[in-house]
Coordinates of C-alpha atoms (C1' of nucleotides) in Angstrom, one line a residue:
Chain A
M1 CA 135.3 80.3 129.8
N2 CA 131.9 81.9 130.4
V3 CA 129.8 78.9 129.6
K4 CA 126.6 79.6 131.6
P5 CA 124.2 76.7 131.6
L6 CA 121.2 77.7 129.6
T7 CA 117.9 78.0 131.3
T8 CA 115.1 75.7 130.2
Q9 CA 113.2 78.4 128.4
E10 CA 116.3 79.3 126.4
E11 CA 116.8 75.6 125.4
V12 CA 113.1 75.3 124.5
L13 CA 113.3 78.5 122.5
A14 CA 116.2 77.1 120.5
L15 CA 114.3 73.8 120.0
L16 CA 111.2 75.6 118.9
R17 CA 113.1 77.6 116.3
V18 CA 114.5 74.3 114.9
E19 CA 111.1 72.7 114.8
I20 CA 109.7 75.7 112.9
L21 CA 112.7 76.0 110.6
T22 CA 112.7 72.3 109.6
G23 CA 108.9 72.3 109.1
E24 CA 108.4 69.8 111.9
L25 CA 105.9 72.4 113.0
Q26 CA 104.1 73.5 109.9
P27 CA 102.8 77.0 109.3
G28 CA 99.2 77.4 110.4
Q29 CA 99.4 74.4 112.7
Q30 CA 98.4 74.7 116.3
I31 CA 101.1 74.2 118.9
V32 CA 99.6 71.9 121.5
Q33 CA 101.5 72.8 124.7
D34 CA 101.1 69.6 126.5
A35 CA 102.3 67.5 123.7
L36 CA 105.3 69.7 122.9
A37 CA 106.3 70.0 126.5
E38 CA 106.3 66.3 126.9
K39 CA 108.2 65.9 123.7
F40 CA 110.9 68.3 125.0
G41 CA 110.8 66.8 128.5
V42 CA 109.9 70.0 130.2
S43 CA 106.8 71.5 131.8
R44 CA 104.6 74.0 130.1
V45 CA 105.8 77.1 131.9
P46 CA 109.1 77.5 130.1
L47 CA 107.5 76.5 126.9
R48 CA 104.9 79.2 127.2
E49 CA 107.6 81.8 127.9
A50 CA 109.5 80.8 124.9
L51 CA 106.4 81.0 122.8
K52 CA 105.8 84.5 124.1
I53 CA 109.2 85.5 122.7
L54 CA 108.3 84.0 119.3
E55 CA 105.0 85.8 119.4
G56 CA 106.9 89.0 119.8
E57 CA 108.9 88.2 116.8
G58 CA 105.8 87.3 114.8
Q59 CA 106.9 83.7 114.4
V60 CA 103.8 82.4 116.1
T61 CA 100.4 84.0 116.8
H62 CA 98.5 83.7 119.9
H63 CA 94.7 83.6 120.4
P64 CA 93.6 83.7 124.1
H65 CA 92.2 80.4 125.3
R66 CA 92.7 78.9 121.9
G67 CA 96.4 78.7 121.8
Y68 CA 99.5 79.4 119.8
F69 CA 99.8 78.7 116.0
V70 CA 102.8 78.8 113.8
A71 CA 102.6 81.9 111.7
E72 CA 101.9 81.7 108.0
L73 CA 103.7 83.9 105.6
S74 CA 101.9 85.0 102.4
V75 CA 103.7 86.2 99.4
G76 CA 102.7 89.7 100.4
D77 CA 104.2 89.2 103.8
L78 CA 107.4 88.0 102.2
H79 CA 107.7 91.1 100.1
E80 CA 107.0 93.3 103.0
V81 CA 109.7 91.7 105.1
Y82 CA 112.2 92.1 102.2
R83 CA 111.2 95.7 101.7
L84 CA 111.8 96.4 105.3
R85 CA 115.1 94.6 105.2
A86 CA 116.1 96.7 102.3
L87 CA 115.4 99.9 104.2
L88 CA 117.1 98.8 107.4
E89 CA 120.1 97.0 105.9
R90 CA 121.0 100.0 103.8
E91 CA 121.1 102.0 106.9
A92 CA 123.1 99.3 108.7
V93 CA 125.6 98.9 105.9
T94 CA 126.1 102.6 105.6
A95 CA 127.0 102.9 109.2
A96 CA 129.1 99.7 109.1
V97 CA 131.3 101.1 106.3
A98 CA 131.9 104.1 108.4
N99 CA 133.1 102.1 111.3
I100 CA 134.8 99.1 109.7
T101 CA 138.4 98.3 110.6
D102 CA 141.0 96.0 108.9
R103 CA 140.5 93.6 111.8
D104 CA 136.8 93.5 111.1
L105 CA 137.4 92.8 107.5
F106 CA 139.6 89.9 108.4
K107 CA 137.0 88.4 110.6
I108 CA 134.3 88.8 108.0
A109 CA 136.5 87.2 105.4
E110 CA 136.9 84.3 107.7
L111 CA 133.2 84.0 108.1
A112 CA 132.8 84.1 104.3
K113 CA 135.2 81.1 104.1
E114 CA 133.1 79.2 106.6
V115 CA 130.1 79.7 104.3
H116 CA 132.2 78.3 101.6
T117 CA 133.1 75.1 103.5
A118 CA 129.5 74.7 104.7
T119 CA 128.4 74.9 101.1
S120 CA 130.8 72.2 100.1
T121 CA 129.2 69.9 102.6
G122 CA 125.8 70.7 101.3
E123 CA 124.1 70.7 104.7
V124 CA 121.4 73.3 104.4
L125 CA 121.2 74.1 108.1
A126 CA 124.9 74.6 108.3
I127 CA 124.8 76.9 105.3
T128 CA 122.0 79.1 106.6
A129 CA 123.8 79.4 110.0
A130 CA 127.1 80.4 108.4
N131 CA 125.4 82.8 106.0
R132 CA 123.6 84.4 108.8
E133 CA 126.8 84.9 110.8
F134 CA 128.5 86.4 107.8
H135 CA 125.8 89.0 107.3
F136 CA 125.3 89.9 110.9
A137 CA 129.0 90.3 111.5
I138 CA 128.6 93.1 109.0
F139 CA 125.4 94.5 110.4
E140 CA 126.8 94.5 113.9
L141 CA 129.4 97.0 112.9
C142 CA 126.8 99.7 112.6
E143 CA 126.8 100.0 116.4
M144 CA 123.0 100.5 116.4
P145 CA 121.8 97.7 118.7
R146 CA 118.1 98.2 118.1
L147 CA 118.6 98.2 114.4
V148 CA 120.4 94.9 114.6
R149 CA 117.6 93.5 116.8
L150 CA 115.0 94.5 114.2
L151 CA 117.0 92.9 111.5
R152 CA 117.3 89.6 113.4
Q153 CA 113.5 89.6 113.7
L154 CA 113.0 90.1 110.0
W155 CA 115.6 87.4 109.2
D156 CA 114.0 85.0 111.7
A157 CA 110.6 85.5 110.1
T158 CA 111.8 84.2 106.7
D159 CA 114.3 81.6 107.9
V160 CA 112.0 78.8 106.7
Y161 CA 112.1 80.1 103.2
R162 CA 115.7 80.8 103.2
S163 CA 116.5 77.2 103.7
V164 CA 114.4 76.5 100.7
Y165 CA 116.6 78.9 98.8
F166 CA 119.8 77.2 99.9
A167 CA 118.4 73.8 99.0
Q168 CA 119.0 74.7 95.3
A169 CA 122.5 74.3 94.1
P170 CA 122.7 77.2 91.7
N171 CA 121.7 79.6 94.5
R172 CA 124.5 78.2 96.7
E173 CA 127.0 78.9 94.0
R174 CA 125.8 82.4 93.4
I175 CA 125.8 83.6 97.0
L176 CA 129.5 82.7 97.3
L177 CA 130.3 85.1 94.5
E178 CA 128.0 87.8 95.9
H179 CA 129.6 87.5 99.3
D180 CA 133.0 88.1 97.7
E181 CA 131.7 91.2 96.0
I182 CA 130.3 92.5 99.3
L183 CA 133.6 91.8 100.9
N184 CA 135.4 93.7 98.2
A185 CA 133.1 96.7 98.4
L186 CA 133.5 96.8 102.2
A187 CA 137.3 96.6 101.9
A188 CA 137.2 99.5 99.5
R189 CA 135.0 101.4 102.0
N190 CA 132.6 102.0 99.2
V191 CA 129.2 102.6 100.6
E192 CA 127.4 102.7 97.3
R193 CA 128.8 99.4 96.0
S194 CA 128.3 97.7 99.4
I195 CA 124.7 98.7 99.4
S196 CA 124.0 97.7 95.9
W197 CA 125.5 94.3 96.3
H198 CA 123.5 93.7 99.3
D199 CA 120.5 94.8 97.3
T200 CA 121.1 92.3 94.5
H201 CA 121.9 89.6 97.0
R202 CA 118.5 90.2 98.5
D203 CA 116.7 90.6 95.3
N204 CA 118.0 87.3 94.0
S205 CA 116.9 85.6 97.2
V206 CA 113.4 87.0 97.2
A207 CA 112.9 86.3 93.5
S208 CA 113.9 82.7 93.9
V209 CA 111.8 82.2 97.1
S210 CA 108.6 83.7 95.8
A211 CA 108.9 81.5 92.7
V212 CA 109.0 78.5 95.0
I213 CA 106.0 79.7 97.0
S214 CA 103.7 80.6 94.2
G215 CA 104.9 77.8 92.0
Chain B
M1 CA 79.7 94.2 121.1
N2 CA 82.8 92.2 121.0
V3 CA 84.0 92.9 124.6
K4 CA 86.0 89.8 125.4
P5 CA 87.1 89.7 129.0
L6 CA 90.8 90.3 129.0
T7 CA 93.1 87.6 130.3
T8 CA 95.1 88.3 133.4
Q9 CA 98.4 88.7 131.4
E10 CA 96.8 91.3 129.1
E11 CA 95.7 93.3 132.1
V12 CA 99.0 93.0 133.7
L13 CA 100.7 94.1 130.5
A14 CA 98.6 97.2 130.4
L15 CA 99.3 97.9 134.1
L16 CA 103.1 97.4 133.5
R17 CA 103.0 99.9 130.6
V18 CA 101.4 102.5 132.8
E19 CA 103.8 101.9 135.6
I20 CA 106.8 102.4 133.3
L21 CA 105.2 105.3 131.5
T22 CA 104.4 107.2 134.7
G23 CA 107.8 106.5 136.2
E24 CA 106.3 104.4 139.0
L25 CA 108.9 101.9 137.8
Q26 CA 112.0 103.8 137.1
P27 CA 114.6 103.1 134.4
G28 CA 117.3 100.7 135.6
Q29 CA 115.2 99.5 138.6
Q30 CA 114.8 95.9 139.2
I31 CA 111.3 94.5 138.8
V32 CA 110.7 92.3 141.9
Q33 CA 108.2 89.8 140.7
D34 CA 106.7 88.8 144.0
A35 CA 106.1 92.4 145.1
L36 CA 104.6 93.5 141.8
A37 CA 102.4 90.4 141.5
E38 CA 101.1 91.0 145.0
K39 CA 100.5 94.7 144.2
F40 CA 98.5 93.7 141.1
G41 CA 96.7 91.0 143.0
V42 CA 97.9 88.2 140.6
S43 CA 100.3 85.3 140.6
R44 CA 103.7 85.6 139.1
V45 CA 103.0 83.5 136.0
P46 CA 100.9 86.0 134.0
L47 CA 103.3 88.7 135.2
R48 CA 106.2 86.9 133.8
E49 CA 104.5 86.4 130.5
A50 CA 103.7 90.1 130.3
L51 CA 107.4 90.8 131.0
K52 CA 108.4 88.5 128.2
I53 CA 106.4 90.7 125.8
L54 CA 108.0 93.8 127.1
E55 CA 111.4 92.2 126.8
G56 CA 110.7 91.5 123.2
E57 CA 109.9 95.2 122.8
G58 CA 113.0 96.2 124.5
Q59 CA 111.1 97.9 127.3
V60 CA 112.7 95.7 129.9
T61 CA 115.8 93.6 130.0
H62 CA 116.2 90.1 131.4
H63 CA 119.2 88.5 133.0
P64 CA 118.7 84.9 133.8
H65 CA 118.4 84.2 137.6
R66 CA 118.8 87.9 138.3
G67 CA 115.5 89.2 137.0
Y68 CA 113.9 91.8 134.9
F69 CA 115.0 95.5 134.9
V70 CA 113.3 98.5 133.4
A71 CA 115.3 99.4 130.3
E72 CA 117.4 102.6 130.4
L73 CA 117.5 104.8 127.3
S74 CA 120.7 106.7 126.7
V75 CA 120.8 109.8 124.4
G76 CA 122.4 107.6 121.8
D77 CA 119.5 105.1 122.1
L78 CA 117.1 107.9 121.7
H79 CA 118.7 109.1 118.5
E80 CA 118.8 105.6 117.2
V81 CA 115.1 105.1 117.8
Y82 CA 114.3 108.3 116.0
R83 CA 116.6 107.5 113.1
L84 CA 114.8 104.2 112.7
R85 CA 111.5 105.9 113.0
A86 CA 112.5 108.3 110.3
L87 CA 113.3 105.5 107.9
L88 CA 110.3 103.5 108.6
E89 CA 107.8 106.3 108.9
R90 CA 108.8 107.7 105.5
E91 CA 108.0 104.3 104.0
A92 CA 104.7 104.1 105.8
V93 CA 103.6 107.6 104.9
T94 CA 104.5 107.0 101.2
A95 CA 102.4 103.9 101.1
A96 CA 99.7 105.6 103.1
V97 CA 99.3 108.4 100.7
A98 CA 98.9 105.9 97.9
N99 CA 96.0 104.2 99.7
I100 CA 94.3 107.1 101.4
T101 CA 90.6 107.7 100.8
D102 CA 88.4 110.6 101.7
R103 CA 86.8 108.6 104.4
D104 CA 90.2 108.0 105.9
L105 CA 91.0 111.7 105.8
F106 CA 87.8 112.4 107.6
K107 CA 88.6 109.9 110.3
I108 CA 92.1 111.3 110.7
A109 CA 90.7 114.8 110.9
E110 CA 88.5 113.7 113.7
L111 CA 91.5 112.2 115.6
A112 CA 93.3 115.5 115.1
K113 CA 90.4 117.2 116.8
E114 CA 90.6 114.8 119.7
V115 CA 94.3 115.7 120.2
H116 CA 93.0 119.3 120.3
T117 CA 90.5 118.7 123.0
A118 CA 92.9 116.6 125.0
T119 CA 95.4 119.4 124.8
S120 CA 92.9 121.9 126.1
T121 CA 92.5 119.7 129.2
G122 CA 96.2 119.6 129.7
E123 CA 96.3 116.0 130.8
V124 CA 99.5 114.6 129.5
L125 CA 98.4 111.0 129.4
A126 CA 95.4 111.8 127.4
I127 CA 97.4 113.9 125.0
T128 CA 100.0 111.2 124.4
A129 CA 97.2 108.7 123.8
A130 CA 95.3 110.9 121.3
N131 CA 98.5 111.9 119.6
R132 CA 99.4 108.2 119.2
E133 CA 96.0 107.4 117.7
F134 CA 96.3 110.2 115.2
H135 CA 99.7 109.1 113.9
F136 CA 98.9 105.4 113.8
A137 CA 95.7 106.0 112.0
I138 CA 97.9 107.4 109.2
F139 CA 100.6 104.6 109.5
E140 CA 97.9 101.9 109.4
L141 CA 96.9 103.0 105.9
C142 CA 100.2 101.7 104.5
E143 CA 98.7 98.2 104.7
M144 CA 102.1 96.7 105.9
P145 CA 101.2 95.1 109.2
R146 CA 104.8 94.3 110.1
L147 CA 105.9 97.8 109.5
V148 CA 103.2 99.1 111.8
R149 CA 104.2 96.6 114.4
L150 CA 107.8 97.8 114.3
L151 CA 106.7 101.4 114.5
R152 CA 104.6 100.6 117.6
Q153 CA 107.7 99.1 119.2
L154 CA 109.8 102.1 118.5
W155 CA 107.1 104.4 119.8
D156 CA 106.7 102.3 122.9
A157 CA 110.4 102.5 123.6
T158 CA 110.3 106.3 123.9
D159 CA 106.8 106.8 125.4
V160 CA 108.4 107.9 128.7
Y161 CA 110.2 110.7 127.0
R162 CA 107.2 111.7 124.9
S163 CA 105.2 112.5 128.0
V164 CA 108.0 114.8 129.1
Y165 CA 107.7 116.5 125.8
F166 CA 104.0 117.0 126.1
A167 CA 104.4 118.4 129.6
Q168 CA 105.8 121.6 128.1
A169 CA 103.1 124.0 126.9
P170 CA 104.9 125.4 123.9
N171 CA 105.3 121.9 122.5
R172 CA 101.7 121.2 122.9
E173 CA 100.8 124.3 120.8
R174 CA 103.2 123.4 118.1
I175 CA 102.1 119.9 117.5
L176 CA 98.6 121.0 116.8
L177 CA 99.9 123.2 114.0
E178 CA 102.1 120.4 112.7
H179 CA 99.2 118.0 112.7
D180 CA 97.2 120.4 110.6
E181 CA 100.0 120.6 108.1
I182 CA 100.3 116.9 107.9
L183 CA 96.6 116.6 107.4
N184 CA 96.8 119.2 104.5
A185 CA 99.6 117.4 102.9
L186 CA 97.7 114.1 103.1
A187 CA 94.6 115.7 101.7
A188 CA 96.6 117.0 98.8
R189 CA 98.0 113.5 98.3
N190 CA 101.4 115.1 98.3
V191 CA 104.0 112.5 99.4
E192 CA 106.9 114.9 99.6
R193 CA 105.2 117.3 101.9
S194 CA 103.6 114.6 104.0
I195 CA 107.0 113.2 104.6
S196 CA 108.8 116.4 105.3
W197 CA 106.1 117.5 107.8
H198 CA 106.5 114.2 109.6
D199 CA 110.2 114.8 109.6
T200 CA 110.0 118.2 111.2
H201 CA 107.4 116.9 113.6
R202 CA 109.9 114.2 114.7
D203 CA 112.9 116.5 114.7
N204 CA 111.2 119.0 117.0
S205 CA 110.3 116.2 119.3
V206 CA 113.8 114.7 119.5
A207 CA 115.5 118.0 119.9
S208 CA 113.2 119.0 122.8
V209 CA 113.5 115.6 124.5
S210 CA 117.3 115.3 124.2
A211 CA 117.6 118.8 125.7
V212 CA 115.6 117.5 128.7
I213 CA 117.7 114.4 129.1
S214 CA 121.1 115.9 128.8
G215 CA 120.2 119.1 130.5
Chain C
dG1 C1' 67.9 67.3 106.6
dA2 C1' 69.4 71.7 108.8
dC3 C1' 69.8 74.2 112.8
dC4 C1' 70.0 75.1 117.7
dG5 C1' 71.2 74.2 122.6
dG6 C1' 73.5 71.7 126.0
dT7 C1' 77.0 68.8 127.9
dA8 C1' 81.7 66.5 128.2
dA9 C1' 86.4 66.3 126.7
dA10 C1' 90.4 68.7 125.5
dT11 C1' 93.2 72.6 126.0
dT12 C1' 94.7 76.8 127.7
dG13 C1' 95.4 80.2 131.7
dG14 C1' 96.6 81.0 136.4
dA15 C1' 98.0 79.8 141.3
dT16 C1' 100.7 77.4 144.3
dC17 C1' 104.7 74.9 145.6
dC18 C1' 109.5 73.4 145.3
dA19 C1' 114.3 73.7 143.4
dA20 C1' 118.2 76.3 141.7
dT21 C1' 120.8 80.4 141.6
dC22 C1' 122.5 84.6 143.1
dC23 C1' 124.1 88.0 146.4
dA24 C1' 125.2 90.3 150.7
dG25 C1' 127.5 89.9 154.7
dA26 C1' 130.0 87.4 158.3
dA27 C1' 134.0 84.6 159.3
dA28 C1' 138.5 83.1 158.3
dA29 C1' 143.0 83.3 156.2
dT30 C1' 147.0 85.8 154.4
Chain D
dA1 C1' 143.7 95.7 156.4
dT2 C1' 142.5 93.2 152.4
dT3 C1' 141.1 89.3 150.2
dT4 C1' 138.8 84.8 150.2
dT5 C1' 135.5 81.5 151.5
dC6 C1' 131.4 80.2 153.4
dT7 C1' 126.6 80.5 154.6
dG8 C1' 121.7 82.2 155.0
dG9 C1' 118.2 84.9 152.9
dA10 C1' 116.1 86.6 149.0
dT11 C1' 114.7 86.0 144.4
dT12 C1' 114.0 83.8 140.2
dG13 C1' 113.0 79.4 137.4
dG14 C1' 110.3 75.3 136.7
dA15 C1' 106.8 71.6 138.0
dT16 C1' 102.5 70.4 139.4
dC17 C1' 97.8 71.3 140.3
dC18 C1' 93.4 73.5 139.7
dA19 C1' 90.1 76.7 137.3
dA20 C1' 88.2 78.8 133.1
dT21 C1' 87.3 78.7 128.4
dT22 C1' 86.7 76.7 124.0
dT23 C1' 85.3 73.2 121.0
dA24 C1' 83.4 69.0 119.3
dC25 C1' 79.8 66.0 119.7
dC26 C1' 75.2 64.5 120.5
dG27 C1' 70.3 64.7 120.8
dG28 C1' 66.3 67.3 120.1
dT29 C1' 63.3 70.4 117.5
dC30 C1' 61.5 72.7 113.6

DNA sequence: GACCGGTAAATTGGATCCAATCCAGAAAAT
DNA sequence: ATTTTCTGGATTGGATCCAATTTACCGGTC
């Protein structure tokens, strides 16, 4: 198969995402390049290039000669991200329904099952990963690569909080049902219903998360 | 004043944007790091960091061990970008109208005048710059920083074509009128009209540009 | 005691150097 | 003649080293 060995910067990028996601690197905290590079066993060059990518995604901020800092999300930011997601995901879903094939539906159904199995294990990281794959399998169908890229950025920005969301058992139960509803709506090629289930899915998420933040 | 000396990577980033904008670096062309670094009189490190930023914006693509290439925009890409702009700019304008003050209006009117003077000189680069300032002065009012960031990315992606647009005299005339209409609609705090003038403004632009591309 | 200026340590930014990978073209095999 | 394999040059990726900037600390002054 086509298993290219990853470059160091790609590995470092993945590691950084995990560090941020798990809270190993906390919001607001400075990222000391020397320390992290040594921790990862690499030099600072690939680390800095990975940080530049995260900067572009808004995951970290950069102040010249002062360094990189893990971005902090206020409640306002959170709502902004979800508002933008609403706009863009509606567009993506609309286009997706227009393009969707039975083969696609089958694949998405498979991914929904994987969310199910991941949920039964209870491992939060596995659930978020599976959940993400499920949703982006749908978004990808819109055949608008830039739109998908923007959506990935928005999802990345709130990954930290999403894992908080999945940590609560009732939420885990609910998303399974909502995924099924989304799947049904897609199978029926019903744009309205597909969108509205996506909306409620998001709304539940943002409500739960902002309760955690402000609480 | 607060005139911090720019870091090398910031300078290089600005230079790269100009090179791409002016077509010095043509779409699809490989960016040979050594050659460009020498041309700019810097080492490859800051160049690579600047390229990483452009990669995040979709202005260049990166293939590991093969290098960076100036991104090519197909007609399909162009339409996608403008579709996304439509979605996001409507949101931005709606929020902007809600926030706009008389002071803001005055400032925007000033910027509109600057587009006017730039147009009279006929220098395309100056026109695009002034035009951009005018529009983003409006978008900024939405007080949604991420939204503005996304819009900047989308604008950057099609900057090359926008200068083609401004190169044609009839277009230059028309945008002045459209800007006035936008200004009027904003002054009246009329969301509907503000949005619809933005829409026609964009539609004229995309129609003209895609005629150039495919023609 | 608070404030200001200066100096040293820590940290980032950039340049240079070396290693790994890719690619074109020559040589060899079918 | 076409395809395959090898090899040298070019180019990118990463490590190390040096320079520039910031920041924290300390002593002095009002």
